[in-house]
mmCIF file of C-alpha atoms in Angstrom:
data_model
loop_
_atom_site.group_PDB
_atom_site.id
_atom_site.type_symbol
_atom_site.label_atom_id
_atom_site.label_comp_id
_atom_site.label_asym_id
_atom_site.label_seq_id
_atom_site.Cartn_x
_atom_site.Cartn_y
_atom_site.Cartn_z
ATOM 1 C CA MET A 1 -27.798 138.974 -49.712
ATOM 2 C CA THR A 2 -25.021 138.694 -47.201
ATOM 3 C CA LEU A 3 -22.895 141.679 -46.205
ATOM 4 C CA THR A 4 -19.772 139.354 -45.726
ATOM 5 C CA ASN A 5 -16.637 141.228 -46.939
ATOM 6 C CA VAL A 6 -18.960 144.065 -48.275
ATOM 7 C CA ALA A 7 -16.025 146.630 -47.916
ATOM 8 C CA TYR A 8 -14.144 144.924 -50.954
ATOM 9 C CA ASN A 9 -16.978 145.439 -53.416
ATOM 10 C CA VAL A 10 -16.427 147.914 -56.308
ATOM 11 C CA SER A 11 -20.284 148.887 -56.335
ATOM 12 C CA PHE A 12 -23.371 148.191 -54.176
ATOM 13 C CA THR A 13 -27.075 147.236 -54.729
ATOM 14 C CA TRP A 14 -28.228 144.687 -57.079
ATOM 15 C CA SER A 15 -28.491 146.782 -60.274
ATOM 16 C CA ASN A 16 -26.889 150.412 -59.859
ATOM 17 C CA PRO A 17 -23.188 150.269 -60.740
ATOM 18 C CA ARG A 18 -23.008 153.960 -59.958
ATOM 19 C CA LEU A 19 -23.423 153.389 -56.198
ATOM 20 C CA ARG A 20 -19.663 152.929 -55.088
ATOM 21 C CA SER A 21 -19.915 154.076 -51.636
ATOM 22 C CA LEU A 22 -21.435 152.237 -48.405
ATOM 23 C CA ALA A 23 -22.450 155.293 -46.692
ATOM 24 C CA ARG A 24 -24.335 156.444 -49.868
ATOM 25 C CA GLN A 25 -25.941 152.998 -50.293
ATOM 26 C CA ALA A 26 -27.209 153.399 -46.695
ATOM 27 C CA ARG A 27 -29.472 156.108 -47.953
ATOM 28 C CA VAL A 28 -31.266 154.021 -50.513
ATOM 29 C CA PRO A 29 -33.321 151.950 -47.971
ATOM 30 C CA MET A 30 -33.610 155.038 -45.688
ATOM 31 C CA PHE A 31 -35.257 157.275 -48.464
ATOM 32 C CA ASN A 32 -36.769 154.890 -50.947
ATOM 33 C CA GLU A 33 -40.229 155.459 -51.635
ATOM 34 C CA HIS A 34 -40.881 152.957 -54.543
ATOM 35 C CA PRO A 35 -41.177 150.864 -52.491
ATOM 36 C CA VAL A 36 -41.038 152.371 -49.077
ATOM 37 C CA GLU A 37 -38.355 150.586 -46.888
ATOM 38 C CA LEU A 38 -37.104 152.454 -43.557
ATOM 39 C CA GLY A 39 -39.490 155.428 -44.271
ATOM 40 C CA VAL A 40 -37.189 158.066 -43.221
ATOM 41 C CA LYS A 41 -38.093 160.560 -45.950
ATOM 42 C CA GLY A 42 -40.186 163.348 -44.335
ATOM 43 C CA ARG A 43 -39.452 162.065 -40.896
ATOM 44 C CA GLU A 44 -35.804 163.004 -40.651
ATOM 45 C CA ARG A 45 -36.095 165.472 -37.779
ATOM 46 C CA GLU A 46 -38.202 163.053 -35.715
ATOM 47 C CA ILE A 47 -35.872 160.050 -36.170
ATOM 48 C CA VAL A 48 -32.697 162.214 -35.374
ATOM 49 C CA GLN A 49 -34.427 163.412 -32.122
ATOM 50 C CA ARG A 50 -35.380 159.926 -31.136
ATOM 51 C CA LEU A 51 -31.680 158.786 -31.650
ATOM 52 C CA ARG A 52 -30.551 162.058 -29.612
ATOM 53 C CA ASP A 53 -33.113 161.196 -26.708
ATOM 54 C CA ASP A 54 -31.614 157.731 -26.274
ATOM 55 C CA GLY A 55 -28.682 158.239 -23.920
ATOM 56 C CA ARG A 56 -26.677 155.247 -25.342
ATOM 57 C CA TYR A 57 -26.679 156.596 -28.732
ATOM 58 C CA GLU A 58 -25.769 160.213 -27.667
ATOM 59 C CA GLU A 59 -22.895 158.929 -25.658
ATOM 60 C CA MET A 60 -21.600 156.458 -28.572
ATOM 61 C CA PHE A 61 -22.006 159.163 -31.285
ATOM 62 C CA ARG A 62 -20.022 161.602 -29.226
ATOM 63 C CA ALA A 63 -17.259 159.058 -28.807
ATOM 64 C CA ALA A 64 -17.254 158.302 -32.420
ATOM 65 C CA PHE A 65 -17.570 161.886 -33.759
ATOM 66 C CA PRO A 66 -15.664 164.084 -31.166
ATOM 67 C CA GLY A 67 -15.443 167.809 -31.434
ATOM 68 C CA ARG A 68 -18.851 168.014 -33.120
ATOM 69 C CA ARG A 69 -21.665 170.346 -31.805
ATOM 70 C CA ARG A 70 -24.221 167.726 -32.931
ATOM 71 C CA ALA A 71 -22.770 164.237 -33.085
ATOM 72 C CA VAL A 72 -26.292 162.758 -34.036
ATOM 73 C CA THR A 73 -26.924 163.425 -37.552
ATOM 74 C CA LEU A 74 -28.199 161.325 -40.462
ATOM 75 C CA ALA A 75 -24.924 161.841 -42.238
ATOM 76 C CA ASN A 76 -23.164 160.321 -39.169
ATOM 77 C CA VAL A 77 -25.669 157.675 -38.988
ATOM 78 C CA THR A 78 -24.648 156.573 -42.470
ATOM 79 C CA ARG A 79 -21.080 156.857 -41.607
ATOM 80 C CA ALA A 80 -21.544 154.658 -38.655
ATOM 81 C CA LEU A 81 -23.341 152.044 -40.663
ATOM 82 C CA ALA A 82 -20.601 151.804 -43.354
ATOM 83 C CA THR A 83 -17.979 151.618 -40.752
ATOM 84 C CA PHE A 84 -19.796 148.637 -39.014
ATOM 85 C CA GLU A 85 -20.194 146.910 -42.426
ATOM 86 C CA ARG A 86 -16.741 147.493 -43.345
ATOM 87 C CA ALA A 87 -15.726 145.455 -40.056
ATOM 88 C CA LEU A 88 -17.731 142.374 -41.226
ATOM 89 C CA ILE A 89 -14.602 140.450 -42.591
ATOM 90 C CA SER A 90 -14.752 136.765 -43.272
ATOM 91 C CA GLY A 91 -11.560 134.698 -44.125
ATOM 92 C CA ARG A 92 -11.654 131.535 -41.879
ATOM 93 C CA SER A 93 -13.599 128.985 -43.867
ATOM 94 C CA PRO A 94 -12.340 125.486 -44.614
ATOM 95 C CA TYR A 95 -11.582 126.872 -48.107
ATOM 96 C CA ASP A 96 -9.293 129.689 -46.558
ATOM 97 C CA ARG A 97 -7.665 127.276 -44.306
ATOM 98 C CA LEU A 98 -6.712 125.007 -47.194
ATOM 99 C CA VAL A 99 -5.465 128.230 -49.266
ATOM 100 C CA TYR A 100 -3.920 130.223 -46.837
ATOM 101 C CA ASP A 101 -2.907 127.733 -44.011
ATOM 102 C CA ALA A 102 -1.944 124.886 -46.328
ATOM 103 C CA ASP A 103 -4.221 122.748 -44.419
ATOM 104 C CA HIS A 104 -5.026 120.056 -46.876
ATOM 105 C CA ALA A 105 -7.410 118.264 -44.491
ATOM 106 C CA ALA A 106 -9.695 121.240 -44.449
ATOM 107 C CA LEU A 107 -11.754 119.992 -47.361
ATOM 108 C CA SER A 108 -13.577 116.668 -47.628
ATOM 109 C CA ASP A 109 -12.949 114.460 -50.721
ATOM 110 C CA SER A 110 -16.449 115.594 -52.055
ATOM 111 C CA ALA A 111 -15.480 119.357 -51.375
ATOM 112 C CA TRP A 112 -12.180 118.927 -53.289
ATOM 113 C CA ARG A 113 -14.018 117.518 -56.218
ATOM 114 C CA GLY A 114 -16.524 120.325 -56.121
ATOM 115 C CA MET A 115 -13.739 122.798 -56.004
ATOM 116 C CA GLU A 116 -12.123 121.440 -59.026
ATOM 117 C CA LEU A 117 -15.530 121.639 -60.786
ATOM 118 C CA PHE A 118 -16.319 125.062 -59.541
ATOM 119 C CA PHE A 119 -12.862 126.279 -61.223
ATOM 120 C CA SER A 120 -13.189 124.188 -64.264
ATOM 121 C CA LYS A 121 -13.830 125.458 -67.602
ATOM 122 C CA ARG A 122 -16.905 123.177 -67.788
ATOM 123 C CA ALA A 123 -18.736 124.650 -65.040
ATOM 124 C CA HIS A 124 -17.027 128.126 -65.380
ATOM 125 C CA CYS A 125 -18.600 129.184 -61.918
ATOM 126 C CA ALA A 126 -15.556 131.408 -61.188
ATOM 127 C CA ARG A 127 -15.880 133.217 -64.586
ATOM 128 C CA CYS A 128 -18.487 135.589 -62.348
ATOM 129 C CA HIS A 129 -17.772 134.188 -58.941
ATOM 130 C CA GLY A 130 -14.096 135.125 -59.074
ATOM 131 C CA GLY A 131 -11.165 136.318 -56.750
ATOM 132 C CA PHE A 132 -10.944 135.807 -53.074
ATOM 133 C CA ASN A 133 -14.215 136.919 -52.488
ATOM 134 C CA PHE A 134 -16.094 134.721 -54.892
ATOM 135 C CA ALA A 135 -17.954 137.856 -56.224
ATOM 136 C CA GLY A 136 -17.889 140.507 -58.902
ATOM 137 C CA PRO A 137 -14.909 143.074 -59.161
ATOM 138 C CA ALA A 138 -13.406 143.757 -55.727
ATOM 139 C CA ARG A 139 -11.173 146.526 -54.484
ATOM 140 C CA TYR A 140 -7.558 145.639 -53.959
ATOM 141 C CA ALA A 141 -4.950 147.922 -52.134
ATOM 142 C CA GLY A 142 -2.445 149.434 -54.361
ATOM 143 C CA SER A 143 -4.477 148.374 -57.557
ATOM 144 C CA PRO A 144 -6.026 150.514 -60.204
ATOM 145 C CA PRO A 145 -9.837 151.249 -59.573
ATOM 146 C CA ALA A 146 -11.843 148.460 -60.797
ATOM 147 C CA ARG A 147 -14.951 149.085 -63.129
ATOM 148 C CA PRO A 148 -18.233 148.078 -61.639
ATOM 149 C CA LEU A 149 -19.955 145.285 -63.515
ATOM 150 C CA LEU A 150 -23.396 143.912 -63.965
ATOM 151 C CA VAL A 151 -23.845 140.471 -65.640
ATOM 152 C CA SER A 152 -26.627 138.054 -66.571
ATOM 153 C CA ASN A 153 -26.607 134.866 -64.385
ATOM 154 C CA GLY A 154 -28.416 132.845 -67.213
ATOM 155 C CA VAL A 155 -30.908 131.503 -64.733
ATOM 156 C CA THR A 156 -33.178 134.594 -64.104
ATOM 157 C CA ALA A 157 -33.948 137.764 -66.039
ATOM 158 C CA GLY A 158 -31.844 140.863 -66.166
ATOM 159 C CA ARG A 159 -28.505 141.912 -65.218
ATOM 160 C CA PHE A 160 -27.152 142.212 -61.654
ATOM 161 C CA ARG A 161 -24.047 142.664 -59.510
ATOM 162 C CA VAL A 162 -22.352 139.458 -58.779
ATOM 163 C CA PRO A 163 -22.773 138.770 -55.070
ATOM 164 C CA THR A 164 -20.186 136.735 -52.852
ATOM 165 C CA LEU A 165 -20.448 133.156 -52.285
ATOM 166 C CA ARG A 166 -18.842 133.292 -48.905
ATOM 167 C CA ASN A 167 -21.164 131.781 -46.347
ATOM 168 C CA ILE A 168 -23.595 131.097 -49.065
ATOM 169 C CA ALA A 169 -25.105 128.028 -47.233
ATOM 170 C CA LEU A 170 -26.411 130.431 -44.530
ATOM 171 C CA THR A 171 -27.986 132.990 -46.730
ATOM 172 C CA ALA A 172 -31.268 131.368 -48.224
ATOM 173 C CA PRO A 173 -33.267 132.084 -50.209
ATOM 174 C CA TYR A 174 -31.157 132.553 -53.277
ATOM 175 C CA MET A 175 -30.944 134.615 -56.487
ATOM 176 C CA HIS A 176 -31.798 138.402 -56.349
ATOM 177 C CA ASP A 177 -35.380 137.834 -56.014
ATOM 178 C CA GLY A 178 -35.240 134.876 -53.549
ATOM 179 C CA SER A 179 -36.807 132.583 -56.092
ATOM 180 C CA PHE A 180 -34.793 129.432 -54.936
ATOM 181 C CA ALA A 181 -35.207 128.186 -51.563
ATOM 182 C CA SER A 182 -32.001 125.992 -51.324
ATOM 183 C CA LEU A 183 -28.713 125.648 -52.905
ATOM 184 C CA PRO A 184 -29.395 122.254 -54.584
ATOM 185 C CA GLU A 185 -32.463 124.109 -56.348
ATOM 186 C CA VAL A 186 -29.810 126.659 -57.389
ATOM 187 C CA ILE A 187 -27.373 124.113 -58.707
ATOM 188 C CA GLU A 188 -29.828 122.173 -60.477
ATOM 189 C CA ALA A 189 -31.261 125.278 -62.107
ATOM 190 C CA TYR A 190 -27.724 126.017 -63.489
ATOM 191 C CA SER A 191 -27.081 122.510 -64.502
ATOM 192 C CA THR A 192 -30.117 122.437 -66.610
ATOM 193 C CA ARG A 193 -30.622 125.904 -67.831
ATOM 194 C CA ARG A 194 -27.106 126.537 -68.864
ATOM 195 C CA GLY A 195 -26.628 123.000 -70.122
ATOM 196 C CA LEU A 196 -23.775 121.868 -67.872
ATOM 197 C CA GLY A 197 -25.433 118.477 -67.404
ATOM 198 C CA LEU A 198 -24.081 117.909 -64.111
ATOM 199 C CA THR A 199 -24.591 114.399 -62.595
ATOM 200 C CA ALA A 200 -26.323 113.955 -59.150
ATOM 201 C CA ALA A 201 -22.808 113.068 -57.775
ATOM 202 C CA GLU A 202 -21.292 116.347 -59.383
ATOM 203 C CA GLN A 203 -23.991 118.411 -57.801
ATOM 204 C CA GLY A 204 -23.345 116.988 -54.444
ATOM 205 C CA ASP A 205 -19.627 117.492 -54.694
ATOM 206 C CA LEU A 206 -20.425 121.277 -55.789
ATOM 207 C CA LEU A 207 -22.755 121.681 -52.802
ATOM 208 C CA ALA A 208 -19.989 120.314 -50.586
ATOM 209 C CA PHE A 209 -17.612 122.987 -51.880
ATOM 210 C CA LEU A 210 -20.087 125.806 -51.471
ATOM 211 C CA ASP A 211 -20.622 124.516 -47.863
ATOM 212 C CA ALA A 212 -16.869 124.742 -47.366
ATOM 213 C CA LEU A 213 -17.082 128.447 -47.949
ATOM 214 C CA THR A 214 -18.770 128.827 -44.544
ATOM 215 C CA ASP A 215 -16.783 130.702 -41.934
ATOM 216 C CA LEU A 216 -18.108 129.677 -38.480
ATOM 217 C CA GLU A 217 -15.700 131.951 -36.634
ATOM 218 C CA PHE A 218 -17.147 134.847 -38.519
ATOM 219 C CA VAL A 219 -20.634 133.946 -38.220
ATOM 220 C CA ASN A 220 -20.370 133.153 -34.357
ATOM 221 C CA ASP A 221 -18.250 136.360 -33.712
ATOM 222 C CA PRO A 222 -20.021 137.908 -30.700
ATOM 223 C CA ARG A 223 -19.012 141.405 -31.782
ATOM 224 C CA PHE A 224 -21.663 141.086 -34.751
ATOM 225 C CA ALA A 225 -24.414 139.746 -32.522
ATOM 226 C CA ASP A 226 -27.660 141.744 -32.085
ATOM 227 C CA PRO A 227 -26.969 143.630 -28.803
ATOM 228 C CA ASN A 228 -30.757 143.780 -28.189
ATOM 229 C CA PRO A 229 -32.102 140.448 -29.549
ATOM 230 C CA PRO A 230 -35.817 139.968 -29.449
ATOM 231 C CA SER A 231 -37.761 137.886 -26.804
ATOM 232 C CA PRO A 232 -38.790 134.548 -27.766
ATOM 233 C CA SER A 233 -42.452 135.906 -28.193
ATOM 234 C CA GLU A 234 -41.266 138.711 -30.248
ATOM 235 C CA ALA A 235 -39.150 136.219 -32.638
ATOM 236 C CA ALA A 236 -42.431 134.160 -32.891
ATOM 237 C CA GLU A 237 -44.558 137.061 -33.711
ATOM 238 C CA TRP A 238 -41.992 138.025 -36.481
ATOM 239 C CA ILE A 239 -41.809 134.692 -38.042
ATOM 240 C CA GLN A 240 -45.708 134.372 -38.161
ATOM 241 C CA ARG A 241 -45.590 137.904 -39.877
ATOM 242 C CA THR A 242 -43.133 136.705 -42.539
ATOM 243 C CA ARG A 243 -45.286 133.801 -43.309
ATOM 244 C CA ARG A 244 -48.493 135.465 -44.008
#
């Protein structure tokens, strides 16, 4: 699941509409025990001390949280994570250039047809993936607080928060459980299981429109690159572990 424009979400995680703070959400993987994720619980002091012992983090935390006797704390770690996530703003995809810059050449003919299908009553994709973020309820400046919402997607069991479709072509696998490896599989599943009866050409057009939600300026922004990327051997080892 992408963090693209996550700051605008009304709630966080797949299925807990009560989690409405990014800082609070950061504590979920930290302290989860069923399953264990980051394994922080019971090791809080050790982890904080490791951060304090790293001169880079000590310096950055003191700059970010001035006037504190102890800048490196778990509370400030969650605040720092939330601040970084709020900076992940994407809005320069071909679709955005069409809508906000009036660049009518931004979309291919196929993507245009796919856009019309996406917003049509027949496909009703926008019923769930609505608004500027193609997602569930969003926060808008000056608007009344929106209500968190979980919906059934009609393809997998359960009710879940609707994720953004921005940069969706880059975030495989799909669905809350990663059960689909590619976007064509997702589109085919919706066409078949929800009785949309999309032709092969229509499915191709819809795929072209979803591709047009990719913001290359955002995904290639050096500000969001890993400051300590793994070496080729480390990356190869990680890939092998994920395939076991």
